[in-house]
Amino acid sequence: TNEDMVEEHFRGVYGLIAELKDAGIMDENGLILDPRRIVNLDETPAFVDFADNKGNAKTKRVAGKDDKCIGVSTENRECNTVTMCWGLDGFNYGPQIIVAKKTITEGLAVDALKVFKDEIHEEFHCSTFGIISNTQYGVQTGDTFLDYLKKLDRELSARGINEEVVVLSDSHASRKDVRVLQYAKDHRMRLFFEPPQTSHFLQSLDQYNRQFHCRYNKAKNNLKKQLDRNMNTGDFISLVARIWKDWSSVDDRINSFAQVGILQNRVAPENIDRSQFYVQPPPKEVQKVNTTIASPVG
């Protein structure tokens, strides 16, 4: 049951409490000593410009006199992936944008250099580090996840976090790459995987995924009013960078952890919303059968 998963996730032999204690992040009394050393990362798919068939987003129909009417799409349905990460202390680490391309062109590299700076802004609780990766379908692989961990390692060092960090994550195949596991081990990152099918109640970033997309779509719609062409990947990169500092607040990030049972000073599984938990029905009562064998008559 979901309740069993929560119990195992937090208090199991290899659960989160045991992991935090082994890393020196939690003391024997259950007190979290440094919330900066607990982070959660996740990916979310994002269309460059997937219209919603409202207003100007509808496909336009054009034709000359006596010509067949042709549909002209105002959309760019290219789907990329954005890797995001934030800490229990409310700090928002820089993004990774994985584009669906065979190569990264010089133009895209220049676009990335314009918007991403390797800087830590503690006053804004945000990093402007950022990287562009590419795969055939714009999804995370072992290679691109390794790229992301290298970026995260630089950010942690820039923040002066040199002790072991527990990185909470789903169990996507990219995390199991041998090179990824070795790099994490060699660079003070302990990857801690949640059970399958539990992200909606055990992963903090999942609690605010929709907010990111709403913020991106609002910025996208504003930009489209200024463009006389379809949006492209360069526009997508610029928009993600533009909204990165403020698509979520420090309170949002801290609250997202609280919703999945992790407070800044202790774990609190009782905080998890159980209203959507799957409850296994009790087994049907089996009718007891009298097994007494009757004695033969006579």
Coordinates of C-alpha atoms in Angstrom, one line a residue:
T1 CA 0.0 0.0 0.0
N2 CA 1.0 3.7 -0.3
E3 CA 1.3 3.8 3.5
D4 CA 3.7 0.9 3.5
M5 CA 5.8 2.8 0.9
V6 CA 5.9 5.9 3.1
E7 CA 7.1 3.8 6.0
E8 CA 9.8 2.1 4.0
H9 CA 10.9 5.3 2.3
F10 CA 11.5 7.1 5.7
R11 CA 12.1 4.4 8.3
G12 CA 13.3 1.3 6.3
V13 CA 16.7 -0.2 6.8
Y14 CA 17.9 1.7 3.7
G15 CA 15.4 4.5 4.2
L16 CA 15.9 8.3 4.2
I17 CA 16.5 8.6 7.9
A18 CA 19.2 6.0 7.8
E19 CA 20.7 7.7 4.7
L20 CA 20.8 11.1 6.4
K21 CA 22.4 9.8 9.5
D22 CA 25.0 7.9 7.6
A23 CA 25.9 11.0 5.7
G24 CA 26.2 13.1 8.9
I25 CA 23.3 15.3 7.9
M26 CA 21.0 14.1 10.7
D27 CA 22.0 13.4 14.3
E28 CA 21.0 10.5 16.5
N29 CA 18.0 12.5 17.8
G30 CA 16.6 13.0 14.3
L31 CA 17.7 16.6 14.0
I32 CA 18.7 17.8 10.5
L33 CA 21.9 19.7 10.9
D34 CA 22.3 21.4 7.5
P35 CA 19.3 21.7 5.2
R36 CA 21.6 22.8 2.4
R37 CA 22.9 19.3 2.1
I38 CA 19.5 17.8 1.0
V39 CA 18.4 18.5 -2.6
N40 CA 15.8 17.2 -4.9
L41 CA 16.1 17.0 -8.7
D42 CA 13.7 16.1 -11.4
E43 CA 13.0 16.6 -15.1
T44 CA 9.9 17.9 -16.8
P45 CA 9.1 17.8 -20.5
A46 CA 8.3 21.2 -22.1
F47 CA 7.1 22.0 -25.5
V48 CA 8.7 25.0 -27.3
D49 CA 5.2 26.2 -28.3
F50 CA 2.3 23.8 -28.1
A51 CA -0.7 25.9 -28.9
D52 CA -3.9 25.2 -26.9
N53 CA -6.4 26.0 -29.8
K54 CA -7.6 29.2 -28.2
G55 CA -7.6 32.6 -29.9
N56 CA -4.5 33.2 -32.0
A57 CA -3.2 29.8 -31.1
K58 CA -5.5 28.2 -33.6
T59 CA -4.1 26.8 -36.8
K60 CA -4.5 29.5 -39.5
R61 CA -6.1 28.6 -42.9
V62 CA -4.7 30.4 -46.0
A63 CA -5.5 30.1 -49.7
G64 CA -5.3 32.1 -52.9
K65 CA -8.3 32.6 -55.2
D66 CA -9.5 29.2 -56.5
D67 CA -6.7 27.4 -54.5
K68 CA -7.1 24.7 -52.0
C69 CA -7.2 25.9 -48.4
I70 CA -4.0 25.0 -46.6
G71 CA -3.4 24.8 -42.8
V72 CA -0.5 26.8 -41.5
S73 CA 0.6 25.9 -38.0
T74 CA 1.6 28.7 -35.6
E75 CA 3.1 26.0 -33.3
N76 CA 6.5 24.5 -32.7
R77 CA 5.7 21.1 -31.1
E78 CA 9.4 20.3 -30.4
C79 CA 9.5 18.8 -26.9
N80 CA 12.6 19.4 -24.8
T81 CA 13.4 18.5 -21.2
V82 CA 14.2 20.9 -18.3
T83 CA 16.1 19.4 -15.4
M84 CA 15.6 21.4 -12.2
C85 CA 16.9 21.1 -8.7
W86 CA 16.3 22.9 -5.4
G87 CA 17.5 22.5 -1.8
L88 CA 15.7 22.1 1.5
D89 CA 17.2 25.5 2.4
G90 CA 15.1 27.1 -0.4
F91 CA 17.9 27.5 -2.9
N92 CA 17.1 27.1 -6.6
Y93 CA 20.0 25.5 -8.6
G94 CA 20.4 26.3 -12.3
P95 CA 18.6 24.4 -15.1
Q96 CA 19.7 21.9 -17.6
I97 CA 17.9 22.2 -21.0
I98 CA 18.0 19.0 -23.1
V99 CA 17.1 19.8 -26.7
A100 CA 15.8 17.3 -29.3
K101 CA 18.7 17.7 -31.7
K102 CA 21.5 15.6 -33.0
T103 CA 24.0 18.4 -32.4
I104 CA 24.2 21.7 -30.6
T105 CA 24.8 24.4 -33.2
E106 CA 27.0 27.4 -32.7
G107 CA 24.0 29.6 -32.5
L108 CA 22.4 27.6 -29.6
A109 CA 25.7 27.6 -27.8
V110 CA 25.9 31.4 -28.2
D111 CA 22.3 31.7 -26.9
A112 CA 23.2 29.7 -23.8
L113 CA 26.2 31.8 -23.1
K114 CA 24.1 35.0 -23.3
V115 CA 21.6 33.8 -20.7
F116 CA 23.5 31.5 -18.3
K117 CA 26.3 32.8 -16.1
D118 CA 28.2 30.7 -13.7
E119 CA 27.2 32.7 -10.7
I120 CA 25.7 32.0 -7.3
H121 CA 23.2 34.6 -5.9
E122 CA 22.7 33.8 -2.3
E123 CA 20.7 37.0 -1.8
F124 CA 18.2 35.8 -4.3
H125 CA 18.5 32.1 -3.3
C126 CA 19.2 31.2 -6.9
S127 CA 22.0 30.1 -9.3
T128 CA 22.4 31.3 -12.8
F129 CA 24.5 28.3 -13.8
G130 CA 23.0 26.5 -16.7
I131 CA 23.9 24.0 -19.4
I132 CA 22.4 22.9 -22.8
S133 CA 22.6 19.2 -23.6
N134 CA 21.2 17.3 -26.6
T135 CA 19.7 13.9 -27.3
Q136 CA 17.8 12.6 -30.3
Y137 CA 14.4 12.9 -28.6
G138 CA 15.2 15.6 -26.0
V139 CA 15.0 13.2 -23.0
Q140 CA 17.5 12.5 -20.2
T141 CA 20.1 9.8 -20.8
G142 CA 23.1 8.6 -18.8
D143 CA 25.4 10.9 -20.7
T144 CA 23.3 14.0 -20.2
F145 CA 22.6 13.2 -16.5
L146 CA 26.3 13.0 -16.0
D147 CA 26.6 16.4 -17.5
Y148 CA 24.0 17.7 -15.1
L149 CA 25.8 16.2 -12.0
K150 CA 29.0 17.9 -13.1
K151 CA 27.2 21.3 -13.2
L152 CA 25.6 20.6 -9.8
D153 CA 29.0 19.7 -8.4
R154 CA 30.4 23.1 -9.5
E155 CA 27.4 24.9 -7.9
L156 CA 27.7 23.1 -4.6
S157 CA 31.4 23.9 -4.5
A158 CA 30.7 27.6 -5.3
R159 CA 28.3 27.6 -2.3
G160 CA 31.0 26.2 -0.1
I161 CA 29.1 22.9 0.4
N162 CA 32.0 20.4 0.6
E163 CA 30.5 17.7 2.7
E164 CA 28.3 14.9 1.5
V165 CA 24.9 15.8 -0.1
V166 CA 21.9 13.6 -0.4
V167 CA 20.3 14.0 -3.8
L168 CA 16.6 12.9 -3.8
S169 CA 15.4 11.6 -7.2
D170 CA 13.1 9.2 -9.0
S171 CA 14.6 6.0 -10.2
H172 CA 14.8 6.9 -13.9
A173 CA 17.3 4.6 -15.8
S174 CA 19.7 7.6 -16.4
R175 CA 20.5 7.5 -12.7
K176 CA 21.7 3.9 -12.9
D177 CA 24.4 4.5 -15.5
V178 CA 27.7 3.1 -14.0
R179 CA 29.5 6.4 -14.9
V180 CA 26.8 8.4 -13.1
L181 CA 27.0 6.3 -10.0
Q182 CA 30.8 6.5 -9.9
Y183 CA 30.9 10.2 -10.4
A184 CA 28.3 10.8 -7.7
K185 CA 30.3 8.6 -5.3
D186 CA 33.6 10.5 -6.1
H187 CA 32.0 13.9 -5.8
R188 CA 30.2 13.7 -2.4
M189 CA 26.7 13.2 -3.9
R190 CA 24.6 10.3 -2.5
L191 CA 21.8 9.5 -4.9
F192 CA 18.7 8.4 -3.0
F193 CA 15.9 7.0 -5.1
E194 CA 12.2 7.1 -4.2
P195 CA 10.1 4.0 -4.9
P196 CA 8.4 3.8 -8.4
Q197 CA 5.0 5.5 -8.8
T198 CA 5.4 7.6 -5.7
S199 CA 6.6 11.0 -7.1
H200 CA 3.2 12.6 -6.6
F201 CA 3.6 12.3 -2.8
L202 CA 7.3 11.7 -2.1
Q203 CA 9.0 14.2 -4.5
S204 CA 9.0 17.9 -3.6
L205 CA 9.4 19.2 -7.2
D206 CA 6.4 17.3 -8.3
Q207 CA 4.3 19.5 -6.0
Y208 CA 5.2 22.6 -8.1
N209 CA 5.6 21.2 -11.6
R210 CA 2.4 22.8 -12.8
Q211 CA 3.5 26.2 -11.5
F212 CA 6.6 26.1 -13.7
H213 CA 4.6 25.3 -16.8
C214 CA 2.1 28.1 -16.0
R215 CA 4.9 30.6 -15.6
Y216 CA 6.6 29.4 -18.9
N217 CA 3.3 29.6 -20.8
K218 CA 2.6 33.1 -19.6
A219 CA 6.1 34.3 -20.6
K220 CA 5.7 32.4 -23.9
N221 CA 2.4 34.1 -24.8
N222 CA 3.9 37.5 -24.0
L223 CA 6.8 36.8 -26.3
K224 CA 4.7 35.6 -29.1
K225 CA 2.9 38.9 -29.3
Q226 CA 6.2 40.5 -30.2
L227 CA 7.4 37.9 -32.7
D228 CA 6.6 37.8 -36.4
R229 CA 7.7 34.2 -36.7
N230 CA 7.3 30.8 -35.0
M231 CA 9.2 30.3 -31.8
N232 CA 12.4 28.4 -32.0
T233 CA 14.7 26.5 -29.6
G234 CA 16.7 29.7 -28.9
D235 CA 13.6 31.5 -27.8
F236 CA 12.8 28.5 -25.5
I237 CA 16.3 28.7 -23.9
S238 CA 16.0 32.4 -23.4
L239 CA 12.5 32.1 -21.8
V240 CA 13.5 29.4 -19.4
A241 CA 16.5 31.5 -18.3
R242 CA 14.3 34.6 -17.9
I243 CA 11.8 33.0 -15.6
W244 CA 14.3 30.9 -13.6
K245 CA 14.8 33.3 -10.7
D246 CA 11.2 33.9 -10.0
W247 CA 9.0 31.0 -11.2
S248 CA 9.1 29.8 -7.6
S249 CA 9.7 31.5 -4.3
V250 CA 11.9 30.5 -1.4
D251 CA 8.7 29.7 0.6
D252 CA 7.4 27.6 -2.3
R253 CA 10.6 25.5 -2.3
I254 CA 10.7 25.0 1.5
N255 CA 6.9 24.2 1.5
S256 CA 7.3 21.7 -1.3
F257 CA 9.6 19.6 0.9
A258 CA 7.2 20.0 3.9
Q259 CA 4.4 18.5 1.7
V260 CA 6.4 15.4 1.2
G261 CA 7.4 15.0 4.8
I262 CA 10.7 16.8 5.1
L263 CA 11.0 19.9 7.3
Q264 CA 14.1 22.0 7.6
N265 CA 15.0 20.5 11.0
R266 CA 13.4 17.0 10.9
V267 CA 11.4 14.5 8.8
A268 CA 7.6 14.6 9.2
P269 CA 5.9 11.8 7.2
E270 CA 2.6 12.7 8.9
N271 CA 2.6 15.9 6.7
I272 CA 2.0 13.9 3.5
D273 CA -1.5 14.3 2.1
R274 CA -3.0 10.9 2.2
S275 CA -6.4 11.8 0.6
Q276 CA -5.4 10.1 -2.7
F277 CA -3.7 7.1 -1.2
Y278 CA -4.6 3.7 -2.6
V279 CA -6.0 1.6 0.2
Q280 CA -5.9 -2.1 -0.4
P281 CA -9.3 -3.6 0.5
P282 CA -9.3 -6.1 3.3
P283 CA -9.3 -9.7 2.2
K284 CA -12.7 -11.3 2.0
E285 CA -13.5 -13.4 5.1
V286 CA -13.1 -17.1 4.3
Q287 CA -15.9 -19.2 5.5
K288 CA -14.6 -21.7 8.0
V289 CA -15.2 -25.3 7.2
N290 CA -15.8 -27.9 9.8
T291 CA -13.1 -30.4 9.1
T292 CA -14.2 -32.8 11.8
I293 CA -14.7 -36.2 10.2
A294 CA -17.9 -37.9 11.3
S295 CA -17.5 -41.4 12.9
P296 CA -19.0 -44.2 10.8
V297 CA -22.4 -45.3 12.1
G298 CA -22.8 -48.7 13.5

